[in-house]
XYZ file of C-alpha atoms in Angstrom:
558
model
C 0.000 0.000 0.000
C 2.964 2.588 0.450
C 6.427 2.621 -1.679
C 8.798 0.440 -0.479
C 11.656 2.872 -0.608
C 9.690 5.229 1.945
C 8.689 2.738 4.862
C 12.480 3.064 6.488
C 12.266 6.781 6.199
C 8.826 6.585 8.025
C 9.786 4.297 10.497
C 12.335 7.055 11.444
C 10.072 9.585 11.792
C 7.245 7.418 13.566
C 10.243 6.453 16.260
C 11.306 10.206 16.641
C 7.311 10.683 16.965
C 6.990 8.087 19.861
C 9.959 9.263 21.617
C 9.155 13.004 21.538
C 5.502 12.357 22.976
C 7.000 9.886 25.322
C 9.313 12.344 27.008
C 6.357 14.436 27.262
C 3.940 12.594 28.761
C 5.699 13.611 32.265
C 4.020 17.148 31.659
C 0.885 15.562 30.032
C 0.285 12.035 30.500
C -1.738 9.944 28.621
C -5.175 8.846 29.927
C -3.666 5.240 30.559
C -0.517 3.971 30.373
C -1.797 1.130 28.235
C -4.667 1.829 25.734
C -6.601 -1.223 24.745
C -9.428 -2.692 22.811
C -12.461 -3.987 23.805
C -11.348 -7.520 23.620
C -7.731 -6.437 25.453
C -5.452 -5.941 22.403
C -3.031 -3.362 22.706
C -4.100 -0.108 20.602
C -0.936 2.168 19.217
C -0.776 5.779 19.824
C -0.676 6.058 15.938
C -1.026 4.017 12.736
C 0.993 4.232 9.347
C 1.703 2.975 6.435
C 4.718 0.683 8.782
C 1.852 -1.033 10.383
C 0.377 -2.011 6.880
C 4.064 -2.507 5.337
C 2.661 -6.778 4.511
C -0.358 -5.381 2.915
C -0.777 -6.442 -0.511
C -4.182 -5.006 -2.179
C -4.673 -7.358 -5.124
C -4.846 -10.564 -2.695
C -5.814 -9.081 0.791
C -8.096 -6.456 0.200
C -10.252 -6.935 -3.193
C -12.930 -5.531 -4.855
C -16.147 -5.954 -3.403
C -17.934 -9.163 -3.949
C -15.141 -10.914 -5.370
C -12.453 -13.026 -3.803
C -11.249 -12.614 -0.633
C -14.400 -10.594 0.252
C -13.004 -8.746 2.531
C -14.506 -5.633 1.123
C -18.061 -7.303 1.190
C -19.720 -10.262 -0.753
C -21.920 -7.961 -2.999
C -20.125 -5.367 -5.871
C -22.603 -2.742 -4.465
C -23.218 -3.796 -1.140
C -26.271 -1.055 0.701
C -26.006 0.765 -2.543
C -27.954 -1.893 -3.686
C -29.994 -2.699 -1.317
C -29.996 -2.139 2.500
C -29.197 -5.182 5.091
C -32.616 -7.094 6.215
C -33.427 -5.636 9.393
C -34.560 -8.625 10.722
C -35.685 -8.214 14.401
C -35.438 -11.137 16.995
C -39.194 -11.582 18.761
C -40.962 -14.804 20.321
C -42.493 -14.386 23.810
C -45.766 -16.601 25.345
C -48.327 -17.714 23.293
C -48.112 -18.201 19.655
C -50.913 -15.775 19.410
C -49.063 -13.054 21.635
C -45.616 -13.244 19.073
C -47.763 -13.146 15.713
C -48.776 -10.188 17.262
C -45.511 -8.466 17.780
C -44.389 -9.994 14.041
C -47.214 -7.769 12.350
C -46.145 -5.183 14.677
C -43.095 -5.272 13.536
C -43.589 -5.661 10.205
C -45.914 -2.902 10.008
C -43.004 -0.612 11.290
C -40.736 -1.520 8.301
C -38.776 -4.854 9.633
C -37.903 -6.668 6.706
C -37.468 -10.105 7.943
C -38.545 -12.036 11.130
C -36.673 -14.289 13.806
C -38.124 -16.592 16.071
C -37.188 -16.413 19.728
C -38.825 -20.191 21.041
C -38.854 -20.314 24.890
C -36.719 -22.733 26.876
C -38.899 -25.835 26.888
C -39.006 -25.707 23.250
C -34.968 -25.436 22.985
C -34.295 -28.554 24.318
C -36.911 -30.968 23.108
C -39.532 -30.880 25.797
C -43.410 -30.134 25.158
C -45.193 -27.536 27.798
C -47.007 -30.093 29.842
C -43.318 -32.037 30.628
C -42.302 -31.415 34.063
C -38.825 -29.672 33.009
C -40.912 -27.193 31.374
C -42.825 -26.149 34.588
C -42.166 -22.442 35.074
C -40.421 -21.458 32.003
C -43.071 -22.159 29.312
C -42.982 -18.653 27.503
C -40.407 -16.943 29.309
C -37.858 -16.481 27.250
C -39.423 -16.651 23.596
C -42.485 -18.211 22.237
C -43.784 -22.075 22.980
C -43.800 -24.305 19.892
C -45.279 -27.778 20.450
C -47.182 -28.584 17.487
C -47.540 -27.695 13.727
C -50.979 -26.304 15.521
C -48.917 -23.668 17.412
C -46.743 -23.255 14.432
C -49.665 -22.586 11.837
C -50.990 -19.862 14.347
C -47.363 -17.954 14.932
C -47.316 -17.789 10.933
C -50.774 -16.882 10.762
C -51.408 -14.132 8.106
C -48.148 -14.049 7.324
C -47.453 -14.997 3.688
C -44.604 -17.047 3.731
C -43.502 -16.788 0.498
C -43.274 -13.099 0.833
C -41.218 -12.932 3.832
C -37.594 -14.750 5.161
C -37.963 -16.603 8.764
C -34.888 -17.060 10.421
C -35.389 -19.164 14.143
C -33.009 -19.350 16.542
C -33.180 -23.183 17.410
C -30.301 -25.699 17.363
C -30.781 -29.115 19.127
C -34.609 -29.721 17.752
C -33.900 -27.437 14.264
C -34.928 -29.990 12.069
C -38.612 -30.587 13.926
C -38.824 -27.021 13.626
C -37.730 -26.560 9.835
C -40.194 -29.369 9.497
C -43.278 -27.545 10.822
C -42.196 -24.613 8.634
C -42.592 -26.784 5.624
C -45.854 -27.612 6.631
C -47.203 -24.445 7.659
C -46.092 -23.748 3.823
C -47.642 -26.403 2.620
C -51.062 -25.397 4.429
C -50.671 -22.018 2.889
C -50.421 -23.471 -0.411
C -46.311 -22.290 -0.745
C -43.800 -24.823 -1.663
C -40.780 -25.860 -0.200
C -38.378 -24.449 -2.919
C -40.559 -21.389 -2.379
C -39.613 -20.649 1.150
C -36.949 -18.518 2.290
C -35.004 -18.103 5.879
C -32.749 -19.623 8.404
C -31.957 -21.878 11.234
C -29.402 -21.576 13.558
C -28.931 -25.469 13.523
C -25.303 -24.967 15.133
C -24.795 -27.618 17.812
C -21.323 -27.088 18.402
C -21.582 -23.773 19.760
C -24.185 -24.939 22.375
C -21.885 -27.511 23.314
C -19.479 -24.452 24.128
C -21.353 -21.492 25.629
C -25.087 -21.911 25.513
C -26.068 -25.733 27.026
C -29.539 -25.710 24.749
C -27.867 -29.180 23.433
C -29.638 -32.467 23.726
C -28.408 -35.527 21.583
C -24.127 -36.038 21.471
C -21.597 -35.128 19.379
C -22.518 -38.104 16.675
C -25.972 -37.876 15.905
C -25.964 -34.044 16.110
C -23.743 -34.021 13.498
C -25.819 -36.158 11.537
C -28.890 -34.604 11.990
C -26.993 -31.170 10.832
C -25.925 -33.061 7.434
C -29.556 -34.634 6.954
C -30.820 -31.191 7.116
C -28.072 -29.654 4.436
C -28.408 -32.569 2.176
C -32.157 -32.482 2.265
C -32.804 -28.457 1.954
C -30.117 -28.669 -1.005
C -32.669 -31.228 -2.688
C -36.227 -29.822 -1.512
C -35.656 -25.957 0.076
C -32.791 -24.808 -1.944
C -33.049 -21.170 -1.064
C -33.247 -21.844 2.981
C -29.928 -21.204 5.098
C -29.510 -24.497 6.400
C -27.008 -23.204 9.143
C -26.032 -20.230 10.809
C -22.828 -20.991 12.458
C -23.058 -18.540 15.917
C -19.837 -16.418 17.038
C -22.698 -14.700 18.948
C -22.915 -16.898 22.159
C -19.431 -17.254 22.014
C -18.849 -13.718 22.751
C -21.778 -13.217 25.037
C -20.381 -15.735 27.257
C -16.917 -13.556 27.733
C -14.505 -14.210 24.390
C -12.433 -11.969 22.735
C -12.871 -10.588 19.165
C -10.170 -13.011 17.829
C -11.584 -15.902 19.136
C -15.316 -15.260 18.163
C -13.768 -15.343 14.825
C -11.420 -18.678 15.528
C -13.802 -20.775 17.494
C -16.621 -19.782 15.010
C -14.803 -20.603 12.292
C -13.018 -23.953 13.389
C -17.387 -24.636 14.088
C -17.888 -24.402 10.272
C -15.093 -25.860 9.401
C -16.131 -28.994 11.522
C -19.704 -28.882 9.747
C -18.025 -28.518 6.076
C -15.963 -31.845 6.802
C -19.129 -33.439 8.227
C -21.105 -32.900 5.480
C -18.035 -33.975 2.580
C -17.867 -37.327 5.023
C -21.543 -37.923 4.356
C -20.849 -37.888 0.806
C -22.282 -34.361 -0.224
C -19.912 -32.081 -2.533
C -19.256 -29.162 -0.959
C -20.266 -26.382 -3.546
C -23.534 -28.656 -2.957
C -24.089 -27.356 0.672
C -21.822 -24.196 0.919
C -23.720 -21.766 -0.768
C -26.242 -22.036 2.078
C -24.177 -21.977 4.734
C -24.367 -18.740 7.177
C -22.610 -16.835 9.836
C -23.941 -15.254 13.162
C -21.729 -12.780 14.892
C -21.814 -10.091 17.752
C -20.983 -6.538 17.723
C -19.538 -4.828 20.972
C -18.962 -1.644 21.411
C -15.480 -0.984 20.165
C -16.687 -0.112 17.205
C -13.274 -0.026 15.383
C -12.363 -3.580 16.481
C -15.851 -4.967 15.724
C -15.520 -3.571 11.875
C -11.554 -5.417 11.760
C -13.364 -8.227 12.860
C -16.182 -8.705 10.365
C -14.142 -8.143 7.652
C -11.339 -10.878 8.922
C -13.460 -13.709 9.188
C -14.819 -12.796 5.742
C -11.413 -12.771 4.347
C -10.061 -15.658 6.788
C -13.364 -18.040 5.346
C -12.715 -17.220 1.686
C -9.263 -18.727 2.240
C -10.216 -21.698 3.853
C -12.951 -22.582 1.832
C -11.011 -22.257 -1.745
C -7.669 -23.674 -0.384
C -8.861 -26.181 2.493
C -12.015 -27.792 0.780
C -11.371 -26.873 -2.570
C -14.747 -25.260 -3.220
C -14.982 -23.830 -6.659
C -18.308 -21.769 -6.269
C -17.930 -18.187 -5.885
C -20.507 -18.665 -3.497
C -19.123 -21.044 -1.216
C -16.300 -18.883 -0.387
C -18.758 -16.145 0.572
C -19.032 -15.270 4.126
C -23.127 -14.100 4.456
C -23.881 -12.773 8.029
C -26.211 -12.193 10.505
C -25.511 -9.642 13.239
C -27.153 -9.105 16.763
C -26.115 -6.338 19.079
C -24.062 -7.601 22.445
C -27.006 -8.229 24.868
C -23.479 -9.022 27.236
C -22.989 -5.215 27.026
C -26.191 -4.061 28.038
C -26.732 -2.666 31.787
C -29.774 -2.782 33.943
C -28.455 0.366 35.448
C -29.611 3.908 33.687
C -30.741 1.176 30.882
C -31.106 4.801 28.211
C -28.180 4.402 28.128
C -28.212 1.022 26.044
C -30.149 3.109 23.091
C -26.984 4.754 22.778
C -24.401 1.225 23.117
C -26.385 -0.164 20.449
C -26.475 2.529 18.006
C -22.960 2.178 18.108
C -22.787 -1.322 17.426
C -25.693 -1.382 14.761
C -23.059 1.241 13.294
C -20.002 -1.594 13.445
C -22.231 -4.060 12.237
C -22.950 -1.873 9.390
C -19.505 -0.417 8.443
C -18.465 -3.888 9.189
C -20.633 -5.323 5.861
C -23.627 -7.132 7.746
C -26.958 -9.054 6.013
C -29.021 -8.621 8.282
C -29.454 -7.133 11.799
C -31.017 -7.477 14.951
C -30.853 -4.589 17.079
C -31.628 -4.965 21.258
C -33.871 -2.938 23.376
C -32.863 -1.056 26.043
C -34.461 -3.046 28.319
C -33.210 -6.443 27.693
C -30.759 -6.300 30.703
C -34.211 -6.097 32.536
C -37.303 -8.236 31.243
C -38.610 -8.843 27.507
C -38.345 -5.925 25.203
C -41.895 -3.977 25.005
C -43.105 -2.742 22.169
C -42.488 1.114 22.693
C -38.432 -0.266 23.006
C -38.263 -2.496 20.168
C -39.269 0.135 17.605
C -36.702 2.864 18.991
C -34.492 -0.594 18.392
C -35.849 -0.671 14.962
C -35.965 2.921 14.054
C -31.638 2.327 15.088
C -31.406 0.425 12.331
C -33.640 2.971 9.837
C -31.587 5.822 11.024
C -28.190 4.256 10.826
C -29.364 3.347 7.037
C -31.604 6.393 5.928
C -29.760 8.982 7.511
C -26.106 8.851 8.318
C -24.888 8.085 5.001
C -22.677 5.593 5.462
C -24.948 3.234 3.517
C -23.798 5.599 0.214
C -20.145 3.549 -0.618
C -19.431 0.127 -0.134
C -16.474 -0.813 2.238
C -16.211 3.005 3.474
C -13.477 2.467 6.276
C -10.924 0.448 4.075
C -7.456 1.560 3.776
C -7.662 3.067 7.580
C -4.145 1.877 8.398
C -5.781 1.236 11.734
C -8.636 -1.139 10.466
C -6.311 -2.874 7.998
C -3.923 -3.699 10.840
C -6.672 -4.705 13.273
C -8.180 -6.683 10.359
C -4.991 -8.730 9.705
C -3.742 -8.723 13.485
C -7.718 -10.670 13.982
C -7.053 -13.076 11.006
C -3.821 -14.056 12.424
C -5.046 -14.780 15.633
C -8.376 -16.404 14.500
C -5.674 -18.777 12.137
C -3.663 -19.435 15.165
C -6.614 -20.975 17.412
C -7.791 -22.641 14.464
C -4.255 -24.432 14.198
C -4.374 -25.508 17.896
C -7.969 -26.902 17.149
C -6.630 -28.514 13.955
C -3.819 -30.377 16.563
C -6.384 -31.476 19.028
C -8.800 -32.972 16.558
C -11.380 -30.703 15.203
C -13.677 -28.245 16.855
C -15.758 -31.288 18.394
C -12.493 -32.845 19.833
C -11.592 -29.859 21.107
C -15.173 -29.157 22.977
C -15.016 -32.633 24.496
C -11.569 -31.461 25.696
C -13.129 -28.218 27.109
C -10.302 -26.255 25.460
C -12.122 -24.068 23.742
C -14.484 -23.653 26.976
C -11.688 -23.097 28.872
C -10.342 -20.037 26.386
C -13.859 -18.202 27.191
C -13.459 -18.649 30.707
C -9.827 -17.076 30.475
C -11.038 -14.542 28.706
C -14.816 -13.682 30.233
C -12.310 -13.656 34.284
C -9.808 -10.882 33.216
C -12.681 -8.971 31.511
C -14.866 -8.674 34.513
C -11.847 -8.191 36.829
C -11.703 -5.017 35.007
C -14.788 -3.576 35.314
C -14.829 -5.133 39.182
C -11.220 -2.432 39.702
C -12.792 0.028 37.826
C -9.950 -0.549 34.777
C -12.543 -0.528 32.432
C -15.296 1.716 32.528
C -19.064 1.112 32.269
C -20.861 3.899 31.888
C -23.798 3.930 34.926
C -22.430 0.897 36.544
C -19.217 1.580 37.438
C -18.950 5.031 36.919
C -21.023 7.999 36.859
C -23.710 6.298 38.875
C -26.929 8.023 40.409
C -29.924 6.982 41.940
C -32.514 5.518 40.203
C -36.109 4.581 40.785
C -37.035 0.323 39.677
C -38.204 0.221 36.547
C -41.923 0.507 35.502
C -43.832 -0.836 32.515
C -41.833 -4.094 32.139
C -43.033 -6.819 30.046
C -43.781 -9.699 32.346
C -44.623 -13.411 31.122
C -47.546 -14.877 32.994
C -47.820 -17.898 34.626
C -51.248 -19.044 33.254
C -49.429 -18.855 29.561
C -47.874 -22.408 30.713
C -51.566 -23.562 32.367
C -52.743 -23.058 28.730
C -49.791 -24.289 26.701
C -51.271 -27.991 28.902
C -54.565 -27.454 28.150
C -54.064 -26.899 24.580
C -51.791 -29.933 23.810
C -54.398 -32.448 25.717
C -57.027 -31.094 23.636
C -54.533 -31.078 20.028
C -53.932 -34.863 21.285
C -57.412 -35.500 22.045
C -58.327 -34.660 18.553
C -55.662 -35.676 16.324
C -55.347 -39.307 14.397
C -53.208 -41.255 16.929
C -52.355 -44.394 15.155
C -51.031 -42.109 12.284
C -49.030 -40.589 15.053
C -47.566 -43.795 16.441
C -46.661 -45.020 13.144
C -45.004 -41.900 12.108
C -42.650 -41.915 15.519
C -41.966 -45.680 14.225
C -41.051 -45.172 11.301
C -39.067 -41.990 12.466
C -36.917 -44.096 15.223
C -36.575 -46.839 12.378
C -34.555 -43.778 10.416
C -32.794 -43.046 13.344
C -31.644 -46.423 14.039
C -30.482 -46.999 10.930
C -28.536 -44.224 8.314
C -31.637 -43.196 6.176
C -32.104 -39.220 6.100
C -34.312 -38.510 8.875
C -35.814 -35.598 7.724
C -38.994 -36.913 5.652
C -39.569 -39.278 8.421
C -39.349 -35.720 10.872
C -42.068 -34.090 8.118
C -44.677 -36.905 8.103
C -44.837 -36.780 11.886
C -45.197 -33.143 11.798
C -47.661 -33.324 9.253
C -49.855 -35.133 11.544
C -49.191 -32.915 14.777
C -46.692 -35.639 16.245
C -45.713 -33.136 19.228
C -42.049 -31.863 19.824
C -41.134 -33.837 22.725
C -42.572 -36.769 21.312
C -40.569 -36.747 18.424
C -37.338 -35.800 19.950
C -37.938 -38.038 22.993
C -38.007 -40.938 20.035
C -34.800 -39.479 18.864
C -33.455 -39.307 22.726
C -34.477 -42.954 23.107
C -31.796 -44.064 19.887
C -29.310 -41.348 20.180
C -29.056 -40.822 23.942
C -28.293 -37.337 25.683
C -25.178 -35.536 25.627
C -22.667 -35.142 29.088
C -20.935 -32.395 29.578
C -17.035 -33.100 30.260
C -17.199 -33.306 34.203
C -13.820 -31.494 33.803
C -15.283 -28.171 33.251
């Protein structure tokens, strides 16, 4: 990026720089003595063309939507078209979230994602006695393609994209998606959206897991090879960084552990016999954005430029499209306080801002009340009017790629890609990502990581704004949106009456045939769609898959 024959004359006048300020800093000393990021990198006093000196534009920068996409995956990027602003809702009833979907809709969100409640993340129905208190709580209850047909109701889906945040039970749900298409008279290859569908990361920082290592896998590659067949425009994964940060990484290793994840799933799927410009295409990625907003825009565009590489020269894809790093984006509910919680309108503006600059998809923006209860309407549409302003109004939308050549963000983006490469070796040496998780290495990393972070806000070395700093008093918060209890007493009553009703025998011999499937190496996802199709319940069908694949144990060394 600079002419050889001037770096050595620059490095001369950067050190003469540095030691000028230096012997200053007695008079006027710098604000710290050591200025970091957010994740605990070291930040220079100033950036050059020195720091850059490896940079070679052709290979490691681009043009946009072409190899190594570091500069985005589409030529014209928001020019085009803005990201899908595609806002994260599920709470009680299947009535109460189509609700807040129309809402939301109504107010300009382009795309919807399913929050399901606890219950429904790991396989049990609402009447199951693990389920007792939590049906609801923390995103909508999904027992039955009856539940499932009224969430969707009035909403076309062949005019809109779904994406639902469920891993463990992913293909049940995909399944009652298909249906609920097929009831509105739109066909599979019609349907457009995504599923989270990434078991590994639960296994690491989330627990929602159910089945082990083995069969998870296979259920993942069932659901690839089948969508690539019968929903070829569905994302059949979305491969989460996000839970890896909220539970305490760093930037770099959001981007390694995430990565090693989808490299794990890639070599799944080629075992299973699927070619991997097959399956690629569809694959997606879920990251976080914190609020160092310079870090967070280094980091996107590393693990875009750090997947390109691995997919051309690791699996050999040939697709353009396969070596394409699509994202989804979510604000860092971690980051949020409960304390002076206007304050969070603010913290996620910036990040909706990284995630932007950065090259995102599509976008979820929190409310500022998340550190506190479910987000109410009146919060989720300043959350969603974020989003509009950030596009509509600030202009940054207008060129594609509008930080690169900051010889800060190209050496934060490389310094990230390094790093990311480096965990990915050590992962590489133990096994593979699942290796590794049985190991608890990668847990362990987290932990490292999540202990000297909140020692530093504990000593007051990093600042929170309203929690550790600049405090006042503050009255408890009014007009929170509570779940009630009777939403559960319902959720019973409803399933003995859908079971009541329904054509049992068709039922039993759907769960037969299913756990036949499962037993043997037949895809499982037909057998999945005929249960569904005959409102087989959730926990039945993955209690038939508990009963042949057993339940997963976490390492008793963590």
């Amino acid at each position: 990026m600079y002419e050889k024959e001037k770096i050595d004359a620059l490095k001369a006048k950067v050190n003469a720089y540095n030691e000028k300020t230096e012997a200053s800093l007695a008079k006027r000393p710098e604000r710290y003595k050591v200025f970091e990021t957010g994740s605990g990198e070291p930040v220079n006093r100033l950036y050059t063309p020195v720091d850059v000196e490896g940079l070679n534009y052709e290979t490691d920068l681009g043009i946009p939507g072409q190899f190594p996409y570091t500069r985005g995956v589409q030529p014209t990027m928001y020019r085009g078209q803005l990201w899908t602003m595609r806002m994260y809702a599920g709470f009680a009833t299947a009535e109460e979230s189509n609700k807040r979907y129309k809402f939301l809709v109504e107010q300009g969100s382009s795309g919807l994602s399913v929050a399901f409640d606890l219950p429904t993340q790991i396989g049990y129905d609402s009447d199951h006695s693990l389920s007792e208190g939590e049906v609801g709580k923390v995103g909508v209850a999904i027992d039955s393609l009856a539940d499932m047909e009224i969430l969707f109701d009035g909403i076309p889906l062949d005019k809109v994209s779904t994406s639902m945040t469920i891993n463990a039970p992913a293909s049940v749900l995909l399944a009652m998606y298909i249906a609920v298409g097929e009831k509105q008279g739109v066909s599979a290859e019609k349907l457009r959206g995504t599923i989270q569908n990434d078991i590994l990361k639960e296994y690491i920082a989330r627990g929602t897991y159910i089945f082990p290592t083995d069969p998870s896998m296979r259920l993942i590659t069932d659901i690839f090879e089948f969508c690539s067949k019968e929903v070829p425009q569905w994302n059949t994964i979305s491969i989460s960084g996000y839970h890896i940060r909220e539970a305490g990484s760093t930037a770099a290793q959001e981007v390694g552990f995430t990565l090693a994840d989808g490299i794990a799933y890639v070599e799944a799927a080629i075992k299973a016999g699927l070619d991997v410009d097959s399956f690629a295409p569809r694959l997606s990625f879920f990251f976080n954005a914190h609020n160092d907003l310079l870090e967070e825009v280094a980091k996107f565009r590393a693990a875009r430029r750090l997947w390109a590489k691995i997919m051309k020269d690791r699996f050999g894809a040939k697709d353009p499209k396969s070596m394409a790093l699509k994202f989804h984006t979510q604000t860092g509910g971690s980051t949020l306080t409960a304390q002076q919680p206007d304050n969070n309108i603010v913290r996620v503006a910036i990040q909706t801002l990284a995630a932007v600059l950065g090259g995102t998809q599509s976008l979820h923006t929190n409310s500022k009340d998340e550190a506190l209860a479910l987000p109410t309407e009146a919060s989720v549409q300043v959350a969603l009017r974020t989003q509009q302003i950030v596009g509509y109004e600030s202009g940054v939308t207008n060129t594609v790629d509008p930080l690169a050549g900051s010889y800060y963000i190209e050496a934060k983006t490389s310094e990230i890609e390094e790093q990311a490469m480096a965990y990915i070796r050590k992962i590489d040496e133990l096994g593979g990502a699942p290796r590794a998780i049985d190991l608890g290495y990668i847990q362990q990393e987290i932990m490292d990581a999540s202990y000297k972070y909140q020692k530093e806000v504990e000593s007051s070395q990093r600042i929170v704004v309203g929690m550790n700093k600049y405090q006042v008093e503050e009255a408890a918060p009014q007009g929170l949106l509570r779940v009630d209890l009777s939403v559960g007493e319902n959720q019973k009553a409803r399933l003995a009456e859908l079971r009541a009703k329904r054509d049992n025998a068709a039922v039993e011999a759907t769960l037969a045939a299913l756990k036949t499937a499962c037993e043997g190496t037949e895809n499982v996802m037909p057998f999945i769609l005929d249960a569904v199709r005959v409102y087989a319940t959730l926990g039945e069908i993955c209690g038939v898959m508990r009963e042949v694949f057993g339940e997963y144990q976490q390492s008793v060394n963590l």
